[in-house]
Amino acid sequence: MTRSALHAEPNRRDLLKGLSAGVAAAALGGLSPAFAQSNPYAGLKGEPLELLIWDGGAFVDNMMASVQAKWSAVGGGTLKFRKVPFGDLDRAVRSANQGGAGPDVFLANAPNVITYKKLGLIEPVTDMFSKEDLEDFFPTVRLGSEIDGEFYGPSTNENGQALYYDRQLTDRYGIKLPETLADAWTWDEWLRVFKEIQAGERKRRGNEQFFALYPNMGNTGLFFSGIFPRSAGGKGSNAWKMVSDDGLKSSGYLNSAEALQGLQLIQDIHHKHAIAPVSTQKDMFYNDQVAFFCGVPLYLAPIKKARPDIDLATAPVPFIKTPIIHTGSFAWLVNRQTAKMGDAKLFVKFMGSPEGNDVVARGWTSPPIRKSMVADRPEFKTKPMALFIDSITEWSVPRPKVPGFSELDTMWSRLEADIVSGGDVKALADDAARRIDAQLRRYA
Amino acid sequence: MPHPTAASGRDISRRNRSAAFLEGWGPALVFLCPALVMLCLFKLWPIAEAIHTSTGTFDPGGQRIDTAGFDNFGFALSDSRFQWGLWLSLAAAIVKVPVQLALGLAAALMLRANTGGNALVRAMVISPMFFGLPVTTFVFAYLFDANVGAINAILSGIGLPRVAWLSTEAPAQLLVLGLSVWRDVGVTMLVFLAGLSAIPPQIAAAARLDGAGPLALFFTITLPLLARSFQFAVVLATLASFQILVPVLMLTKGGPTGATDLASFQIYETAFSYFDLGTASSMSLLLLVGLIVVIALELRWLAVKWTYE
Amino acid sequence: MNRFSSLTLRFLLAAIFVAPILLALAASFRDNSEMYRHAGSLSFWTFLPSEPTLDAYRRAIALPRLPMQLFNTVLLGFVMATGTAVSSLLAGYALSRFRFRGREALFLLMLFTLFIPVDVILPPLFFVIRDLGLIDSFWGLALPFIFSPVGVYLIRQAIEEVPRELDHAASLDGAGLWEVLRTAILPNIRGAVIACWLMHFVFVWEWYLWPLTAMRRDDGQLAQVAIAGLIDPLRSTDYALVFAAAILTIVPAFIVFALLQRFLTSSQATTGGK
Amino acid sequence: MIAMHKLVLRSVTKSYTKGTTVLKPFDLVAQSGELIVLVGPSGCGKSTLLKLIAGLEKLDDGQILLGDRDITDAEPRQRKIAMVFQNYALYPHLTVRENLAYPLRRQKLRMPAITEKVAMVARQLRLEELLDRRPSQLSGGQKQRVAMGRAIIREPDLFLLDEPLSNLDAALRTHVRGEIRDLQRRLGTTMIYVTHDQVEAQTLADRVVILRDGEVQQIGPPQEIYARPANIFAAAFLGAAPPNFLAGRVINGRIDVGQASLPFSDLPGECRTALAGREQVYLGLRPELLRAADDHYGDHLVLHGAVSSREIVGNTQNVYFRTDTACADMTRLSALAGRYLTDELVWTTENSNTGDTVKLAIRPEDILFFDAEGQAIGTHGSDTL
């Protein structure tokens, strides 16, 4: 490795930077005396950091610009970005250190943390967070990043799930939908409503291409559709677990009798009930072509922008037996091979702090990762956001914790697409489980 | 320049001065150098690397952890999915090659005259080539969407049922192959155009005097004389059909239920989604061998035994 | 076949090949909701914008890295096409005119590499580039494809068509090996060289997986790969933006192609005549 | 301006990798200003020899000297040799002017000097009108002149011409032949001229080199080769038509040719001694040296024949006839002559009033004698170096 040695002596420019950081810290300290007493970012060198993130266009760019501003304010250096398409993120992380110095910090899909830990790609940051910090995180934020007692990095945000819909539409049919988790409906109850609304709207619009539900499948892997088999089993059942406790086996879990029921439902909503389009385009709800849209809070703002005319409402996600949603998002992780370990760790600490996370969570129009931050914001106490928050606290679980999550997710997507296309569910699930096991075995 | 004429002195000097002649490796090497260096570095080395990789076991981070001998080959060959993928790749060639050749030949025959209008149509036939694969694939994804795509709008508009292009087996196969043929017909046409222009006009004239009608002329003179172009076009089309990847990657991901699970896609997935480099490399080499066998067979069937004088 | 039906046939042929591109062009002048409103059923507006807007182009031009990435694509096209043309010209000259042991074998070996599917050797190629320390660099992208068996084949065939007496005359007239190539052969195979250049220039627009693998800096990335990144799995895809950006990307290739396309159809370009 | 450039080839040998010998050790001295014509059937190695001299191919062994320089290993461009190719090898992408200027530009001459020389050569070869045309716009004869112009413009030490007339029609060929001869005389440059046409060889050459299968058959002035060919091949090659070959038997001081017979006493002295002691010989009778016989020709060889056909060529006539003396081993003779021979004989005559039978006589000193291997008897065919 031809990486230049660590700067033992700060040069003049670093000194200047440190000075300005000190000024900034002093300024902040002036506002908050407690902060001035113990600067949590002491030791920050202000080195430029390189981040590996996925390319989310202007959306991510704007957010990261705000992060940069705040990071500079606490004395951090410039942030450089290495951007890859979302679908290529896992490969980019795994091959980041091949061919020379990799980026200092990864923004990775959170369930991959365990994989990257197994492959020795990331450095724990447990020492950056106090016990209070960890307890302040939502449970899934902490659980998702905690392996063998070490914490590897906070998420960017939290992600509840709910069904978006236009209240005018349900009013037209005089249907009263559940508003809170306590009143949540099962799929059977929903199906009746879905069918009724779809039939009525098709007739009214004279358009056979209007659908009841966009379940948000395709390209998003386990996040949305993985809850179908999981919710078919009781809490703690094999179907609910999806993989064995050691994370190395899916046979008997993913293809258990209960799970098959959930998988069958995926097929049925497309074929037997025909209430969901097979299209993989995300735009159908935005463009008034489906009645219900299963999504995360992130969609709130764009939908409001695209459909200012509708009375946007949310309802709890349907379930079969056990209500469940997947949470967890992207996690900030420190590259184990970074030459700027100190600053990189501090950056991750910063991103897990209320000030750092606030920028990102707001940028994402999503709940933040700390309970305390939710408590501070009144908009989280009213609908629609309140439902997302509730789903996080009451229903949420991290995605299945397996080494090789990416492999699992790839095969899941394939299984899901095959099921949607109308293949034999049991045969497909058996084959998928067998193949997933073969891949997971490599991590044993 | 005066030179000693003694035989011994001359022999030595000749060896030294042989650079003056077009003989021997010395002077050729100067000109071959760039190509040779590239050939070795970026064609042969990767093959060697692939062979080396194929004999190893790798952890999911891409680190070699063990030697596997021929286990990876055995594993790949005994995997029903890969067997199916190889068969699909072969089937893709079996369908694509004749269709593409027929279309390319028809286009070449239609557009062989050198008029301005023909030049324009020729340019249009070639145009998919330079619109780039990612973009064209994305355009196709937009056109062929089951619910909001223009193609289904047309179908339903003229009273035909909508087709779930990407989630029904035969239509998905049709789409992937169709996209590939659509893109590559231009190349085939160019090959045939060149072949047609190489046929001396006297031969056709002679055949016409010998009593050949337009059909007889085509089947007894034009087609046989295009044999070399045929060979070249078949090889190119076969290569292309074994390399169909981006459409599968962007549109179908091998599905639905394995209908487009081509060997090339499996190799990509094994290497870049599962990071099973050993297996992926052995799969690559197996596909390469398969490709060479297929092309060798084709060249044997299409052997050309005549030449123009 | 009468004149009318032959014209119709040509028109249909042309339509099949340009229609998808034209639709994308039309779509780049609309916005998403307008597009979707007409997408489900057949009407004039299924294909054409009812309220044309240049908004997508404005946003595409405003993409911060697109100009740089487009420059990368074009520069790479020039470098690769020129590199390929030059290396093929030199190799074709040596393989056609020089006599040395193993010449035919070397030529066959070069042709053989045509059979190696590029996408299939991506992982080992990545390792080679990595070992050479060229990952994430312009040359890492370009170098592996500067040698092209098709180029060598094309140019060698073209040189074979040039009578040997011409080199003989030139060398007796005082030309050295290089001058023979430059002054006697090159002017007579210009068509093939330009065809080779053009083919490899356009080839860059085909690239997707290789730059995705070997280039991990977004300011060094190629435009078409970056555009594929605009297709966002998490949120709704902005089709108009993607198409507008794609059309912008295509423009340089299209201009170069339009200028040079007549060389592609000349006979010596594709099979060297015989 | 006579340049003193003698060309010396010493045991020049060439064979290709497959082991076929193209040129057996070859020796030749071309005197300065001499015009040597290399003739032979196609594949005899004459073009290879030319390429070796030009440096376009590498010789296996031997030595080439031009003037006082050893050019055996020199690059073509260092040799100061100009060559005119069969297909002229004009640069198709250059105009006539640029074609002519090409060698000068390679010599890095200044532009004014080039322009001047081009103008001079164009005047000399009547190319002024054509200077701005491209080769594709020229007729065969014009191309030929441009090729010559490109050769002479750089004032080489040696000219090589490789069948320069073979692409021209018959009438033009005679004309251009004369021009080449004049030009060579005027410039005084040594010239090696390759052709397969014996007429060119006879009309142009100071000396002719006859080649067969990479081996020299005879070197000498054309008249001498005509009169005293070294072997059947040379005899058959040079002359308007090949001689009529007959088999003869030497018996008791005379030669029997079928029913005709010729006593030794009628033969020149050197022939007589050479024939003595042999059994089987071949006789070569040049058609143009036969004459209608009457009884005066007692000391001539006289043949009787039945006419099979005749063809009129201008004011002469070729009369084809058979005799009872016809030779049986035409296959052997054809092989020795390197061309197809029939047992039909031919008589070239100006007198067309002959009947269905002929009686023809030839002077004994005009008869060519060859041994069973086809080598001339009684004459020393080739001159030595």
Coordinates of N, CA and C in Angstrom, one line a residue, chain D residues 14-152:
Chain D
K14 N 18.9 -17.5 -53.8 CA 17.6 -17.2 -53.0 C 16.8 -18.4 -53.0
S15 N 16.3 -18.8 -51.8 CA 15.3 -19.8 -51.7 C 14.3 -19.4 -50.7
Y16 N 13.1 -19.8 -50.8 CA 12.0 -19.5 -49.8 C 12.0 -20.5 -48.7
T17 N 11.3 -20.2 -47.7 CA 11.3 -21.1 -46.5 C 10.9 -22.5 -46.8
K18 N 10.0 -22.7 -47.8 CA 9.5 -24.0 -48.0 C 10.5 -24.9 -48.6
G19 N 11.7 -24.3 -48.9 CA 12.8 -25.1 -49.4 C 12.9 -25.1 -50.9
T20 N 12.0 -24.4 -51.6 CA 12.1 -24.4 -53.0 C 13.1 -23.3 -53.4
T21 N 14.1 -23.7 -54.2 CA 15.1 -22.8 -54.7 C 14.5 -21.9 -55.8
V22 N 14.6 -20.6 -55.6 CA 14.1 -19.7 -56.6 C 15.2 -19.3 -57.5
L23 N 16.4 -19.2 -56.9 CA 17.5 -18.7 -57.7 C 18.7 -19.5 -57.3
K24 N 19.3 -20.2 -58.3 CA 20.6 -20.9 -58.1 C 21.7 -19.9 -58.1
P25 N 22.9 -20.2 -57.6 CA 23.9 -19.2 -57.6 C 24.0 -18.5 -58.9
F26 N 23.9 -17.2 -58.9 CA 23.7 -16.4 -60.1 C 24.9 -15.3 -60.2
D27 N 25.5 -15.3 -61.3 CA 26.6 -14.3 -61.5 C 26.3 -13.5 -62.7
L28 N 26.5 -12.2 -62.6 CA 26.3 -11.3 -63.8 C 27.1 -10.1 -63.5
V29 N 27.7 -9.6 -64.6 CA 28.3 -8.3 -64.6 C 27.7 -7.4 -65.6
A30 N 27.0 -6.4 -65.2 CA 26.4 -5.5 -66.2 C 27.3 -4.3 -66.3
Q31 N 27.9 -4.0 -67.5 CA 28.8 -2.9 -67.6 C 28.0 -1.6 -67.5
S32 N 28.8 -0.6 -67.2 CA 28.1 0.7 -67.0 C 27.5 1.1 -68.3
G33 N 26.2 1.5 -68.3 CA 25.5 1.9 -69.4 C 24.9 0.8 -70.3
E34 N 25.1 -0.4 -69.8 CA 24.6 -1.6 -70.6 C 23.2 -1.8 -70.3
L35 N 22.4 -2.3 -71.3 CA 21.0 -2.7 -71.1 C 20.9 -4.2 -71.1
I36 N 20.7 -4.8 -70.0 CA 20.6 -6.2 -69.9 C 19.1 -6.6 -69.8
V37 N 18.7 -7.6 -70.7 CA 17.4 -8.1 -70.6 C 17.3 -9.5 -70.0
L38 N 16.5 -9.6 -69.0 CA 16.4 -10.9 -68.4 C 15.1 -11.5 -69.0
V39 N 15.2 -12.7 -69.6 CA 14.0 -13.3 -70.1 C 13.9 -14.7 -69.6
G40 N 12.7 -15.2 -69.7 CA 12.4 -16.5 -69.2 C 10.9 -16.7 -69.0
P41 N 10.4 -17.9 -69.0 CA 9.0 -18.1 -68.7 C 8.6 -17.6 -67.3
S42 N 7.3 -17.5 -67.0 CA 7.0 -17.0 -65.7 C 7.4 -18.0 -64.7
G43 N 7.8 -17.6 -63.6 CA 8.3 -18.5 -62.5 C 9.7 -18.9 -62.6
C44 N 10.5 -18.2 -63.6 CA 11.9 -18.6 -63.8 C 12.8 -18.0 -62.8
G45 N 12.2 -17.0 -62.0 CA 13.1 -16.3 -61.0 C 13.5 -15.0 -61.4
K46 N 13.1 -14.5 -62.6 CA 13.6 -13.2 -63.0 C 13.1 -12.0 -62.2
S47 N 11.8 -12.1 -61.8 CA 11.3 -11.0 -60.9 C 12.0 -11.1 -59.5
T48 N 12.2 -12.3 -59.0 CA 12.9 -12.4 -57.8 C 14.3 -11.8 -57.8
L49 N 15.0 -12.0 -58.9 CA 16.3 -11.5 -59.1 C 16.2 -9.9 -59.0
L50 N 15.2 -9.4 -59.7 CA 15.1 -7.9 -59.7 C 14.8 -7.4 -58.3
K51 N 14.0 -8.1 -57.5 CA 13.7 -7.7 -56.2 C 14.9 -7.8 -55.3
L52 N 15.8 -8.8 -55.6 CA 17.0 -8.9 -54.8 C 17.9 -7.7 -55.1
I53 N 18.0 -7.4 -56.3 CA 18.9 -6.3 -56.7 C 18.3 -5.0 -56.0
A54 N 17.0 -4.9 -56.0 CA 16.4 -3.6 -55.5 C 16.4 -3.6 -54.0
G55 N 16.7 -4.8 -53.4 CA 16.7 -4.8 -51.9 C 15.3 -5.1 -51.3
L56 N 14.4 -5.4 -52.2 CA 13.0 -5.7 -51.6 C 12.9 -7.1 -51.0
E57 N 13.9 -7.9 -51.4 CA 14.0 -9.2 -50.7 C 15.4 -9.4 -50.3
K58 N 15.6 -10.3 -49.3 CA 16.9 -10.5 -48.8 C 17.5 -11.7 -49.5
L59 N 18.7 -11.6 -49.9 CA 19.3 -12.8 -50.5 C 19.9 -13.8 -49.5
D60 N 19.9 -15.0 -49.8 CA 20.4 -16.0 -48.9 C 21.9 -16.0 -48.9
D61 N 22.5 -15.8 -50.0 CA 24.0 -15.7 -50.1 C 24.4 -15.0 -51.3
G62 N 25.6 -14.6 -51.4 CA 26.1 -13.9 -52.5 C 26.4 -12.4 -52.2
Q63 N 26.6 -11.7 -53.3 CA 27.0 -10.3 -53.1 C 26.6 -9.4 -54.2
I64 N 26.2 -8.2 -53.9 CA 25.8 -7.3 -55.0 C 26.6 -6.0 -54.9
L65 N 27.2 -5.7 -56.0 CA 28.0 -4.4 -56.0 C 27.4 -3.5 -57.0
L66 N 27.3 -2.3 -56.7 CA 26.9 -1.3 -57.7 C 27.9 -0.2 -57.7
G67 N 28.6 0.0 -58.8 CA 29.7 0.9 -58.8 C 30.7 0.5 -57.9
D68 N 31.2 1.3 -57.0 CA 32.1 0.9 -56.0 C 31.5 0.5 -54.6
R69 N 30.2 0.5 -54.6 CA 29.5 0.2 -53.3 C 29.1 -1.2 -53.2
D70 N 29.2 -1.8 -52.1 CA 28.6 -3.1 -51.8 C 27.2 -2.8 -51.2
I71 N 26.2 -3.2 -52.0 CA 24.8 -2.8 -51.6 C 24.1 -4.1 -51.1
T72 N 24.8 -5.2 -50.9 CA 24.2 -6.4 -50.5 C 23.2 -6.2 -49.4
D73 N 23.6 -5.5 -48.3 CA 22.8 -5.3 -47.2 C 22.1 -4.0 -47.0
A74 N 22.2 -3.2 -48.0 CA 21.7 -1.8 -47.9 C 20.2 -1.8 -48.0
E75 N 19.6 -0.9 -47.3 CA 18.1 -0.7 -47.5 C 17.8 -0.3 -48.9
P76 N 16.6 -0.6 -49.4 CA 16.3 -0.2 -50.8 C 16.5 1.2 -51.0
R77 N 16.1 2.1 -50.0 CA 16.2 3.5 -50.3 C 17.7 4.0 -50.4
Q78 N 18.6 3.2 -49.9 CA 20.0 3.7 -49.9 C 20.7 3.2 -51.2
R79 N 20.0 2.5 -52.0 CA 20.7 1.8 -53.1 C 20.8 2.7 -54.4
K80 N 20.1 3.8 -54.4 CA 20.0 4.6 -55.6 C 19.7 3.8 -56.9
I81 N 18.6 3.0 -56.7 CA 18.1 2.2 -57.8 C 16.7 2.6 -58.0
A82 N 16.3 2.8 -59.3 CA 14.9 3.1 -59.6 C 14.3 1.9 -60.3
M83 N 13.0 1.7 -60.1 CA 12.4 0.6 -60.6 C 11.0 0.9 -61.2
V84 N 10.7 0.3 -62.4 CA 9.4 0.5 -63.0 C 8.7 -0.8 -62.9
F85 N 7.5 -0.8 -62.3 CA 6.8 -2.0 -62.1 C 5.8 -2.3 -63.2
Q86 N 5.5 -3.6 -63.3 CA 4.6 -4.1 -64.3 C 3.3 -3.3 -64.3
N87 N 2.7 -3.1 -63.1 CA 1.5 -2.4 -63.0 C 1.7 -0.9 -62.6
Y88 N 3.0 -0.5 -62.8 CA 3.4 0.9 -62.6 C 3.5 1.4 -61.2
A89 N 2.6 0.8 -60.3 CA 2.7 1.2 -58.9 C 2.7 2.7 -58.7
L90 N 1.9 3.4 -59.5 CA 1.8 4.8 -59.2 C 1.0 5.0 -57.9
Y91 N 1.3 6.1 -57.2 CA 0.5 6.3 -56.0 C -0.9 6.8 -56.3
P92 N -1.9 6.0 -56.1 CA -3.2 6.4 -56.6 C -3.8 7.7 -55.9
H93 N -3.3 8.0 -54.7 CA -3.8 9.2 -54.0 C -3.1 10.5 -54.4
L94 N -2.0 10.4 -55.2 CA -1.2 11.5 -55.6 C -1.4 11.9 -57.1
T95 N -1.3 13.1 -57.4 CA -1.4 13.5 -58.8 C -0.1 13.1 -59.5
V96 N -0.1 13.3 -60.8 CA 1.1 13.0 -61.6 C 2.3 13.8 -61.0
R97 N 2.0 15.1 -60.8 CA 3.1 15.9 -60.3 C 3.6 15.4 -59.0
E98 N 2.7 15.1 -58.1 CA 3.1 14.6 -56.8 C 3.8 13.2 -56.9
N99 N 3.4 12.4 -57.8 CA 4.0 11.1 -58.0 C 5.5 11.3 -58.4
L100 N 5.7 12.3 -59.4 CA 7.0 12.6 -59.8 C 7.9 13.1 -58.7
A101 N 7.2 14.0 -57.9 CA 8.0 14.7 -56.8 C 8.3 13.8 -55.7
Y102 N 7.5 12.7 -55.6 CA 7.7 11.8 -54.4 C 9.1 11.4 -54.0
P103 N 9.9 10.9 -55.0 CA 11.2 10.4 -54.6 C 12.1 11.6 -54.2
L104 N 11.8 12.8 -54.8 CA 12.6 13.9 -54.5 C 12.3 14.4 -53.1
R105 N 11.0 14.3 -52.7 CA 10.7 14.8 -51.4 C 11.2 13.8 -50.3
R106 N 11.3 12.6 -50.7 CA 12.0 11.6 -49.8 C 13.4 12.0 -49.6
Q107 N 14.0 12.6 -50.6 CA 15.4 13.0 -50.5 C 15.6 14.3 -49.8
K108 N 14.4 14.9 -49.3 CA 14.4 16.1 -48.6 C 14.9 17.3 -49.4
L109 N 14.6 17.2 -50.7 CA 15.0 18.3 -51.6 C 14.2 19.5 -51.3
R110 N 14.7 20.7 -51.6 CA 13.9 21.9 -51.4 C 12.8 22.0 -52.5
M111 N 11.8 22.8 -52.2 CA 10.6 22.8 -53.1 C 11.0 23.4 -54.5
P112 N 11.7 24.5 -54.6 CA 12.0 25.0 -55.9 C 12.8 24.0 -56.8
A113 N 13.7 23.3 -56.2 CA 14.5 22.3 -56.9 C 13.6 21.2 -57.4
I114 N 12.6 20.8 -56.6 CA 11.7 19.8 -56.9 C 10.9 20.2 -58.1
T115 N 10.3 21.4 -58.0 CA 9.5 21.9 -59.1 C 10.2 22.0 -60.4
E116 N 11.4 22.4 -60.3 CA 12.3 22.5 -61.5 C 12.5 21.1 -62.2
K117 N 12.8 20.2 -61.3 CA 13.1 18.8 -61.9 C 11.9 18.2 -62.5
V118 N 10.8 18.4 -61.7 CA 9.5 17.8 -62.2 C 9.2 18.4 -63.6
A119 N 9.4 19.7 -63.7 CA 9.1 20.3 -65.0 C 10.0 19.8 -66.1
M120 N 11.2 19.6 -65.8 CA 12.2 19.1 -66.7 C 11.8 17.7 -67.2
V121 N 11.5 16.8 -66.2 CA 11.2 15.4 -66.6 C 9.8 15.4 -67.3
A122 N 8.9 16.2 -66.9 CA 7.6 16.3 -67.6 C 7.8 16.7 -69.1
R123 N 8.7 17.6 -69.3 CA 9.0 18.0 -70.7 C 9.6 16.9 -71.4
Q124 N 10.5 16.2 -70.8 CA 11.3 15.1 -71.5 C 10.3 14.0 -71.9
L125 N 9.3 13.7 -71.0 CA 8.4 12.6 -71.3 C 7.1 13.1 -71.8
R126 N 6.9 14.3 -72.1 CA 5.7 14.9 -72.7 C 4.5 14.7 -71.7
L127 N 4.7 15.0 -70.4 CA 3.7 14.8 -69.4 C 3.1 16.1 -68.9
E128 N 3.5 17.2 -69.6 CA 3.1 18.6 -69.1 C 1.6 18.7 -68.9
E129 N 0.9 18.1 -69.8 CA -0.6 18.3 -69.8 C -1.2 17.5 -68.7
L130 N -0.5 16.5 -68.2 CA -1.1 15.5 -67.3 C -0.8 15.7 -65.9
L131 N 0.0 16.8 -65.6 CA 0.6 16.9 -64.3 C -0.4 16.9 -63.1
D132 N -1.6 17.4 -63.4 CA -2.6 17.6 -62.3 C -3.6 16.5 -62.3
R133 N -3.4 15.4 -63.1 CA -4.3 14.3 -63.1 C -3.9 13.3 -62.1
R134 N -4.9 12.5 -61.7 CA -4.5 11.3 -60.9 C -4.3 10.1 -61.7
P135 N -3.6 9.1 -61.3 CA -3.3 7.9 -62.1 C -4.6 7.3 -62.7
S136 N -5.7 7.3 -61.9 CA -6.9 6.7 -62.4 C -7.4 7.4 -63.7
Q137 N -6.9 8.6 -63.9 CA -7.4 9.3 -65.1 C -6.5 9.2 -66.3
L138 N -5.5 8.3 -66.2 CA -4.5 8.2 -67.3 C -4.7 7.0 -68.1
S139 N -4.3 7.0 -69.3 CA -4.3 5.8 -70.2 C -3.1 5.0 -69.8
G140 N -3.1 3.7 -70.3 CA -2.0 2.8 -70.0 C -0.6 3.4 -70.4
G141 N -0.6 4.0 -71.6 CA 0.7 4.5 -72.1 C 1.1 5.7 -71.2
Q142 N 0.1 6.5 -70.9 CA 0.5 7.7 -70.0 C 1.0 7.2 -68.7
K143 N 0.3 6.2 -68.1 CA 0.8 5.7 -66.8 C 2.2 5.2 -66.9
Q144 N 2.5 4.5 -68.0 CA 3.8 4.0 -68.2 C 4.9 5.1 -68.3
R145 N 4.5 6.2 -68.9 CA 5.4 7.3 -69.0 C 5.6 8.0 -67.7
V146 N 4.6 8.0 -66.9 CA 4.7 8.6 -65.5 C 5.6 7.7 -64.7
A147 N 5.4 6.4 -64.8 CA 6.3 5.5 -64.1 C 7.7 5.7 -64.5
M148 N 8.0 5.8 -65.8 CA 9.4 6.1 -66.2 C 9.9 7.4 -65.7
G149 N 9.0 8.4 -65.7 CA 9.4 9.7 -65.2 C 9.8 9.6 -63.8
R150 N 9.0 8.9 -63.0 CA 9.3 8.8 -61.5 C 10.6 8.1 -61.3
A151 N 10.9 7.2 -62.3 CA 12.2 6.4 -62.1 C 13.4 7.3 -62.5
I152 N 13.3 8.1 -63.6 CA 14.5 8.8 -64.0 C 14.7 10.1 -63.2

